[in-house]
Amino acid sequence: MRNLSATKVFTLNGDPVVNGFVEVDDEGAIVNIGQLPAGATPQYNGFLIPGFVNCHCHLELSYLKGKFEEATGMDGFIQQINEKRTGVEYSERIASIKREMENLYREGVSAMGDISNCDETFPVKAESKVYTRTFIELFGTEPEDTEAILEGARKLACEASALGLDAAPTPHSCYTMSMKLNRLSAAEGLKSGFISYHNQESREENDMIKYGTGALADDYNSRGTTTLPVMGISSLQYFVRNLAKECSLPVDGHVLLVHNVDTDDESIEEALRAFKNAYWVLCPLSNIFIHRKLPDIVLLKKHNLKLCIGTDSLSSNHILSMIEEIKCLQNHFREEVTFEELLRWATLNGAEALGKENVYGSLEIGKKPGIVLLENVDSDNNRITNLTTSKRLV
Ligand SMILES: [Zn+2]
C-alpha cells in the first residue's frame, strides 16, 4: 500500500483536490482518494495526475531521431522517409525502440496507440507495462495488390496477437493508397473495433483529393503508379464516402483521426455523421516539425470533438513526450484552452479512444491508471510552465 500526496490532485472526475492524496494497493489499483487533514503538508510540491494515453506513436521509427530536416512539407517528408528508412542496423533499431519505450513509461505514459509497418516493436510492446493497441498500417497504390497487402497485414496482426498484443490492420491515409485498399483496410480494421487514420495533415492533402493539384499530387503522380481520380471533396469526405461503399454508415467502431491540421466544418460534420465514435488526435510538435502549422483548436472545440494527443514519431519530432505536447498546445492556445482540458485530451479521452477507460485515464477507486507527478507547475493558476517535468510514481 502506498499513499501519495501533492499540492493538487487532478482526478479528471471532478475539481482538482487541493492538498490531495491518492492511496494505491501493491498492484497499483486506487483504493482511496481525498484531502489531507487541515495543516498537513503534502509530500510533493506539484500536481498528481493519471498516467498519460499517447494516442499516436510510430515506435518503430525511433531510430530516425535527429535524422530528418524540418519544415519540408508532406512531400519532402515522404522523400526523406523513403531515403532514410534503409541502412540502419537491426540492433540499432531495436535498441532505439527499447530506449524510447522505457522513457515513455518513465515519463508517465500508461497506454498507447502505436502504428506498426513491421514486427520490430512487438516483443518490446509485449514486455512493457504500457498497454498498447497496435495499428498495422497499410499502404499501396495498385488496386490489384489489395488482397496480398491485406493478407500480409492479417499475418502481422496474428503475430502480434500471439504475443498478447491487441492488433488489427488500419489504412494509412488518402495519399498513399488505392481507393480499394483504403476502404477494404478500413473495413477490415473496424472488425476489431478500432482504426487509426492520418487525416488532413496538410493543405496539400486536401488539394490533391479535391483538385488533383499541389506538391503531394505532383509527388504521387511522379511515381508512375495508379493515381486517384480528382474528387472535388475534402480528403476526409473522400474517406467517409469511400468507406460507405463497403460498410453501412454510421459505424460503431472507434475511428482515431490523426492530425486534423487542415480540416473544416463540412468535413467534421460529415465525419461525425459517419462515425459514432470519432476521436480527433492532435500531434502538435510533429505538425510544427513538418509543416510549421497547428490545428485550428477553436474550430475543433466548437464541434465538441473528443480530442486526444499523440507524440507521432521521431522522424517528425525531437522527443516522444506527452508533457512537451501539452506545453506546445498551452503555449500556442493560452486563451483558447485550459490546462484541465489539455489534461483530459492527454488522459481520459485517449483512454476512451482505445476502449480502456475502465482502467486508465482518470484517478478513480478501482482503476489502475498509473500515477504521474508534474513538478515545476503554476499551482495558483492551474497551469504547467515551460519547466514542468513529468515523472511516473506508480
Ligand atoms: Zn503518424
Coordinates of C-alpha atoms and ligand atoms in Angstrom, one line a residue:
M1 CA 0.0 0.0 0.0
R2 CA 1.3 3.5 -0.9
N3 CA -0.1 6.9 0.0
L4 CA 0.9 9.8 -2.3
S5 CA 0.0 13.4 -1.8
A6 CA 0.6 16.7 -3.6
T7 CA -0.3 20.4 -3.8
K8 CA -3.1 19.4 -6.2
V9 CA -4.6 16.2 -7.4
F10 CA -6.2 16.2 -10.9
T11 CA -8.6 13.2 -10.8
L12 CA -10.4 14.0 -14.1
N13 CA -13.5 13.2 -12.2
G14 CA -14.5 16.5 -10.5
D15 CA -12.5 19.5 -9.5
P16 CA -8.8 19.3 -8.6
V17 CA -8.3 18.3 -4.9
V18 CA -6.1 20.9 -3.1
N19 CA -3.6 19.1 -0.8
G20 CA -5.0 15.9 -2.1
F21 CA -3.9 12.3 -1.6
V22 CA -4.2 9.0 -3.6
E23 CA -3.8 5.6 -2.0
V24 CA -2.9 2.6 -4.1
D25 CA -2.5 -1.1 -3.3
D26 CA 0.5 -3.2 -4.3
E27 CA -0.9 -3.8 -7.8
G28 CA -1.3 0.0 -8.4
A29 CA -5.1 -0.1 -8.1
I30 CA -6.5 3.1 -6.4
V31 CA -8.2 2.3 -3.1
N32 CA -8.8 5.8 -1.8
I33 CA -8.7 9.5 -2.8
G34 CA -9.2 12.5 -0.6
Q35 CA -7.9 15.7 1.0
L36 CA -5.2 15.8 3.7
P37 CA -6.3 17.0 7.1
A38 CA -6.0 20.8 7.7
G39 CA -2.4 21.8 8.4
A40 CA -0.8 18.7 6.9
T41 CA 1.9 19.3 4.3
P42 CA 1.7 17.2 1.1
Q43 CA 4.6 15.0 0.2
Y44 CA 5.1 16.6 -3.3
N45 CA 5.1 20.2 -4.5
G46 CA 3.3 19.7 -7.8
F47 CA 0.3 18.0 -9.5
L48 CA -0.6 14.3 -9.3
I49 CA -2.4 13.2 -12.5
P50 CA -3.4 9.8 -14.0
G51 CA -1.0 8.2 -16.5
F52 CA -1.0 9.6 -20.0
V53 CA -2.5 8.0 -23.0
N54 CA -0.4 8.6 -26.1
C55 CA -2.9 8.1 -28.9
H56 CA -0.5 8.2 -31.9
C57 CA 3.1 6.9 -32.0
H58 CA 5.2 5.1 -34.5
L59 CA 7.6 3.5 -32.0
E60 CA 9.3 1.5 -34.8
L61 CA 10.7 4.8 -36.3
S62 CA 12.7 5.7 -33.2
Y63 CA 16.0 5.0 -35.0
L64 CA 15.3 8.1 -37.1
K65 CA 15.8 10.5 -34.2
G66 CA 17.7 13.6 -35.3
K67 CA 18.0 12.4 -38.9
F68 CA 15.2 14.5 -40.6
E69 CA 15.2 18.0 -41.9
E70 CA 12.4 20.2 -40.6
A71 CA 9.7 22.3 -42.4
T72 CA 9.9 20.3 -45.6
G73 CA 6.1 19.9 -46.1
M74 CA 4.5 16.5 -46.6
D75 CA 6.1 15.8 -50.0
G76 CA 9.6 16.5 -48.6
F77 CA 8.8 14.4 -45.5
I78 CA 7.8 11.4 -47.7
Q79 CA 11.0 11.7 -49.7
Q80 CA 13.1 11.7 -46.5
I81 CA 11.2 8.6 -45.2
N82 CA 12.0 6.8 -48.5
E83 CA 15.7 7.8 -48.4
K84 CA 16.4 7.3 -44.7
R85 CA 14.4 4.2 -43.8
T86 CA 17.1 1.9 -45.0
G87 CA 20.7 1.4 -44.0
V88 CA 20.3 1.3 -40.2
E89 CA 21.4 -1.9 -38.4
Y90 CA 18.7 -4.1 -36.9
S91 CA 20.3 -4.0 -33.5
E92 CA 20.4 -0.2 -33.5
R93 CA 16.7 -0.1 -34.5
I94 CA 15.7 -2.4 -31.7
A95 CA 17.8 -0.5 -29.1
S96 CA 16.1 2.7 -30.1
I97 CA 12.7 1.1 -29.7
K98 CA 13.6 -0.1 -26.2
R99 CA 15.1 3.2 -25.2
E100 CA 12.0 5.2 -26.2
M101 CA 9.5 2.8 -24.7
E102 CA 11.3 2.9 -21.4
N103 CA 11.4 6.6 -21.5
L104 CA 7.7 6.9 -22.4
Y105 CA 6.9 4.7 -19.4
R106 CA 9.2 6.6 -17.0
E107 CA 7.6 9.9 -18.0
G108 CA 4.1 8.6 -17.3
V109 CA 2.6 7.1 -20.5
S110 CA 0.3 4.2 -19.4
A111 CA -1.4 3.4 -22.7
M112 CA -0.6 4.0 -26.3
G113 CA -2.0 3.6 -29.8
D114 CA 1.0 2.6 -31.8
I115 CA 1.4 2.3 -35.6
S116 CA 3.4 -0.7 -37.0
N117 CA 4.5 -1.5 -40.5
C118 CA 6.5 -4.5 -39.4
D119 CA 7.0 -6.7 -36.3
E120 CA 10.1 -5.0 -34.8
T121 CA 8.3 -3.3 -31.9
F122 CA 6.2 -6.4 -30.9
P123 CA 8.5 -8.0 -28.4
V124 CA 9.2 -4.7 -26.6
K125 CA 5.5 -3.8 -26.5
A126 CA 4.6 -7.3 -25.3
E127 CA 7.1 -6.9 -22.4
S128 CA 6.3 -3.3 -21.5
K129 CA 4.0 -2.3 -18.7
V130 CA 2.5 0.2 -21.1
Y131 CA -0.8 -1.1 -22.6
T132 CA -0.6 -0.7 -26.4
R133 CA -3.1 -1.2 -29.2
T134 CA -1.1 -1.8 -32.4
F135 CA -2.4 -0.5 -35.7
I136 CA -0.9 -2.5 -38.6
E137 CA -0.7 0.3 -41.1
L138 CA -1.2 -0.4 -44.8
F139 CA -0.4 1.5 -48.0
G140 CA -0.3 0.6 -51.7
T141 CA -1.3 2.4 -54.8
E142 CA -2.1 -0.5 -57.0
P143 CA -5.7 -1.9 -56.7
E144 CA -4.6 -5.4 -57.8
D145 CA -2.2 -5.7 -54.9
T146 CA -5.0 -5.2 -52.3
E147 CA -5.6 -8.8 -51.3
A148 CA -1.9 -9.6 -50.9
I149 CA -1.4 -6.5 -48.8
L150 CA -4.3 -7.3 -46.6
E151 CA -3.1 -10.9 -46.2
G152 CA 0.3 -9.6 -45.1
A153 CA -1.3 -7.4 -42.5
R154 CA -3.5 -10.2 -41.2
K155 CA -0.4 -12.3 -40.7
L156 CA 1.3 -9.5 -38.8
A157 CA -1.8 -9.0 -36.6
C158 CA -1.7 -12.7 -35.8
E159 CA 2.0 -12.5 -34.9
A160 CA 1.2 -9.6 -32.5
S161 CA -1.8 -11.4 -31.0
A162 CA 0.3 -14.4 -30.3
L163 CA 2.4 -12.2 -28.1
G164 CA -0.7 -10.9 -26.3
L165 CA -1.0 -7.6 -28.1
D166 CA -4.2 -6.1 -29.4
A167 CA -3.6 -5.5 -33.1
A168 CA -5.5 -5.1 -36.4
P169 CA -5.0 -3.6 -39.8
T170 CA -5.6 0.1 -40.5
P171 CA -5.4 2.4 -43.5
H172 CA -2.5 4.9 -43.6
S173 CA -4.0 7.9 -45.4
C174 CA -5.7 9.1 -48.5
Y175 CA -2.5 9.9 -50.3
T176 CA -0.7 6.5 -50.2
M177 CA -3.4 4.1 -51.1
S178 CA -5.7 3.0 -53.9
M179 CA -9.4 3.6 -53.2
K180 CA -9.9 -0.1 -52.9
L181 CA -7.2 -0.7 -50.3
N182 CA -8.3 2.4 -48.4
R183 CA -11.8 1.2 -47.9
L184 CA -11.1 -2.5 -47.5
S185 CA -8.4 -2.0 -44.9
A186 CA -10.6 0.4 -43.0
A187 CA -13.5 -2.1 -43.1
E188 CA -11.1 -4.9 -42.0
G189 CA -9.7 -2.8 -39.1
L190 CA -13.2 -1.8 -38.0
K191 CA -14.0 -5.5 -37.3
S192 CA -11.6 -5.2 -34.4
G193 CA -13.5 -2.1 -33.2
F194 CA -10.6 0.4 -33.8
I195 CA -8.9 2.1 -36.7
S196 CA -6.4 5.0 -36.8
Y197 CA -6.1 7.2 -39.9
H198 CA -3.8 10.1 -40.9
N199 CA -6.3 12.8 -41.6
Q200 CA -6.0 16.2 -43.2
E201 CA -2.4 16.6 -42.0
S202 CA -1.7 19.3 -44.6
R203 CA -3.4 21.6 -47.1
E204 CA -1.6 19.7 -49.9
E205 CA -3.5 16.5 -48.9
N206 CA -6.9 18.3 -49.4
D207 CA -5.6 19.9 -52.6
M208 CA -4.6 16.5 -54.0
I209 CA -8.0 14.9 -53.4
K210 CA -10.2 17.9 -54.1
Y211 CA -8.4 19.4 -57.2
G212 CA -5.7 16.9 -58.2
T213 CA -3.1 19.7 -57.7
G214 CA -0.3 20.7 -55.3
A215 CA 3.0 19.2 -54.1
L216 CA 1.5 16.0 -52.8
A217 CA -0.4 15.3 -56.1
D218 CA 2.8 16.1 -58.1
D219 CA 4.8 13.6 -55.9
Y220 CA 2.1 10.9 -56.2
N221 CA 1.8 11.4 -60.0
S222 CA 5.6 11.4 -60.5
R223 CA 5.9 7.8 -59.2
G224 CA 4.3 6.4 -62.2
T225 CA 1.7 4.5 -60.1
T226 CA -2.0 4.4 -60.5
T227 CA -3.3 7.8 -59.5
L228 CA -6.6 8.7 -57.7
P229 CA -9.4 10.5 -59.5
V230 CA -10.0 14.2 -58.8
M231 CA -12.8 14.0 -56.2
G232 CA -13.9 17.6 -55.7
I233 CA -14.4 17.0 -51.9
S234 CA -12.1 17.1 -48.9
S235 CA -9.8 14.2 -48.1
L236 CA -11.9 13.4 -45.0
Q237 CA -15.2 13.4 -47.1
Y238 CA -13.5 11.1 -49.5
F239 CA -12.5 8.7 -46.7
V240 CA -16.1 8.6 -45.4
R241 CA -17.8 8.2 -48.9
N242 CA -15.3 5.6 -50.0
L243 CA -15.9 3.6 -46.8
A244 CA -19.6 3.8 -47.4
K245 CA -19.1 1.6 -50.4
E246 CA -18.0 -1.2 -48.0
C247 CA -19.8 -0.6 -44.7
S248 CA -23.2 0.8 -43.8
L249 CA -22.8 4.1 -42.0
P250 CA -22.7 5.2 -39.3
V251 CA -20.1 2.8 -38.0
D252 CA -19.8 1.9 -34.3
G253 CA -16.0 1.3 -34.2
H254 CA -13.6 3.8 -32.7
V255 CA -12.1 5.9 -35.5
L256 CA -8.9 7.8 -34.5
L257 CA -8.4 10.7 -36.9
V258 CA -4.9 11.8 -36.5
H259 CA -3.5 15.4 -37.2
N260 CA -6.6 17.4 -38.4
V261 CA -4.4 20.4 -39.3
D262 CA -6.4 21.4 -42.4
T263 CA -9.9 20.4 -41.6
D264 CA -13.2 22.4 -41.9
D265 CA -16.8 22.5 -40.7
E266 CA -18.1 20.4 -43.6
S267 CA -15.6 17.6 -43.2
I268 CA -16.0 17.5 -39.5
E269 CA -19.8 17.3 -39.8
E270 CA -19.7 14.6 -42.4
A271 CA -17.3 12.5 -40.2
L272 CA -19.5 13.0 -37.1
R273 CA -22.5 11.6 -39.1
A274 CA -20.4 8.6 -40.3
F275 CA -18.5 7.7 -37.2
K276 CA -20.4 7.3 -33.9
N277 CA -17.1 7.2 -32.0
A278 CA -14.7 9.6 -33.7
Y279 CA -11.6 10.7 -31.8
W280 CA -9.5 13.6 -33.1
V281 CA -5.8 13.1 -32.2
L282 CA -3.5 16.1 -32.2
C283 CA 0.3 15.8 -32.7
P284 CA 1.3 19.5 -32.4
L285 CA 5.0 19.1 -32.3
S286 CA 5.0 16.9 -35.3
N287 CA 2.9 19.4 -37.2
I288 CA 5.3 22.2 -36.4
F289 CA 8.3 20.0 -37.3
I290 CA 6.9 19.2 -40.8
H291 CA 4.6 22.0 -41.7
R292 CA 5.2 24.9 -39.2
K293 CA 1.4 24.8 -38.6
L294 CA -1.0 23.7 -35.9
P295 CA -4.6 22.6 -36.0
D296 CA -7.4 25.2 -35.6
I297 CA -8.2 24.5 -31.9
V298 CA -11.2 26.9 -31.9
L299 CA -12.8 25.1 -34.8
L300 CA -12.2 21.7 -33.2
K301 CA -13.6 22.8 -29.9
K302 CA -16.6 24.4 -31.5
H303 CA -17.8 21.0 -32.6
N304 CA -17.3 19.5 -29.1
L305 CA -14.9 16.8 -30.6
K306 CA -13.3 14.2 -28.5
L307 CA -9.8 15.5 -28.7
C308 CA -6.7 13.4 -27.9
I309 CA -3.0 13.8 -28.0
G310 CA -0.2 11.8 -29.6
T311 CA 3.6 12.2 -30.0
D312 CA 3.9 10.9 -33.5
S313 CA 7.4 9.5 -34.4
L314 CA 11.0 10.6 -34.0
S315 CA 11.1 11.1 -37.8
S316 CA 8.9 14.2 -37.2
N317 CA 9.6 15.1 -33.6
H318 CA 12.7 15.7 -31.5
I319 CA 11.2 13.9 -28.5
L320 CA 8.4 11.5 -27.6
S321 CA 6.9 13.3 -24.6
M322 CA 3.3 13.9 -23.7
I323 CA 4.2 16.8 -21.4
E324 CA 6.0 18.6 -24.2
E325 CA 3.0 18.2 -26.5
I326 CA 0.8 19.7 -23.8
K327 CA 3.2 22.6 -23.3
C328 CA 3.2 23.2 -27.0
L329 CA -0.6 23.5 -27.0
Q330 CA -0.8 25.5 -23.9
N331 CA 1.8 28.0 -25.2
H332 CA 0.0 28.4 -28.6
F333 CA -3.6 28.5 -27.3
R334 CA -3.3 30.1 -23.9
E335 CA -6.6 31.9 -24.2
E336 CA -8.5 29.2 -26.1
V337 CA -7.9 26.1 -23.9
T338 CA -7.3 25.4 -20.2
F339 CA -4.7 23.0 -18.7
E340 CA -7.5 20.9 -17.4
E341 CA -8.9 20.5 -20.9
L342 CA -5.5 19.6 -22.3
L343 CA -5.0 17.1 -19.5
R344 CA -8.4 15.4 -20.4
W345 CA -7.2 15.1 -24.0
A346 CA -3.9 13.6 -22.8
T347 CA -5.5 11.1 -20.5
L348 CA -9.2 10.3 -20.3
N349 CA -10.2 11.0 -23.9
G350 CA -7.3 8.9 -25.1
A351 CA -8.3 6.0 -22.8
E352 CA -11.8 6.1 -24.3
A353 CA -10.4 6.2 -27.8
L354 CA -8.5 2.9 -27.0
G355 CA -11.6 1.5 -25.2
K356 CA -9.6 1.3 -22.0
E357 CA -11.4 3.9 -19.8
N358 CA -12.3 1.3 -17.2
V359 CA -8.6 1.0 -16.3
Y360 CA -6.8 4.2 -17.5
G361 CA -7.4 7.9 -17.9
S362 CA -8.6 9.1 -14.5
L363 CA -7.9 8.8 -10.8
E364 CA -10.9 6.8 -9.5
I365 CA -11.2 4.0 -7.0
G366 CA -10.7 0.6 -8.6
K367 CA -8.8 1.9 -11.7
K368 CA -5.1 1.3 -12.3
P369 CA -4.2 4.3 -14.4
G370 CA -0.7 4.9 -13.2
I371 CA 0.1 8.0 -11.1
V372 CA 2.3 10.7 -12.5
L373 CA 3.9 13.7 -10.8
L374 CA 4.2 17.0 -12.6
E375 CA 6.8 19.3 -11.0
N376 CA 7.6 23.0 -11.5
V377 CA 4.0 23.8 -12.1
D378 CA 2.0 27.1 -11.7
S379 CA -0.3 25.8 -9.0
D380 CA -2.1 29.1 -8.3
N381 CA -3.4 29.3 -11.9
N382 CA -3.8 25.5 -12.5
R383 CA -1.3 25.6 -15.4
I384 CA 2.0 24.0 -16.3
T385 CA 5.1 26.0 -17.1
N386 CA 7.9 25.6 -19.7
L387 CA 9.9 24.0 -16.9
T388 CA 7.3 21.4 -16.0
T389 CA 8.5 17.8 -16.0
S390 CA 6.5 14.5 -15.7
K391 CA 7.6 11.5 -13.7
R392 CA 5.8 8.2 -13.0
L393 CA 5.3 7.4 -9.3
V394 CA 3.1 4.4 -9.7
Ligands
ZN1 ZN 1.7 9.2 -37.9

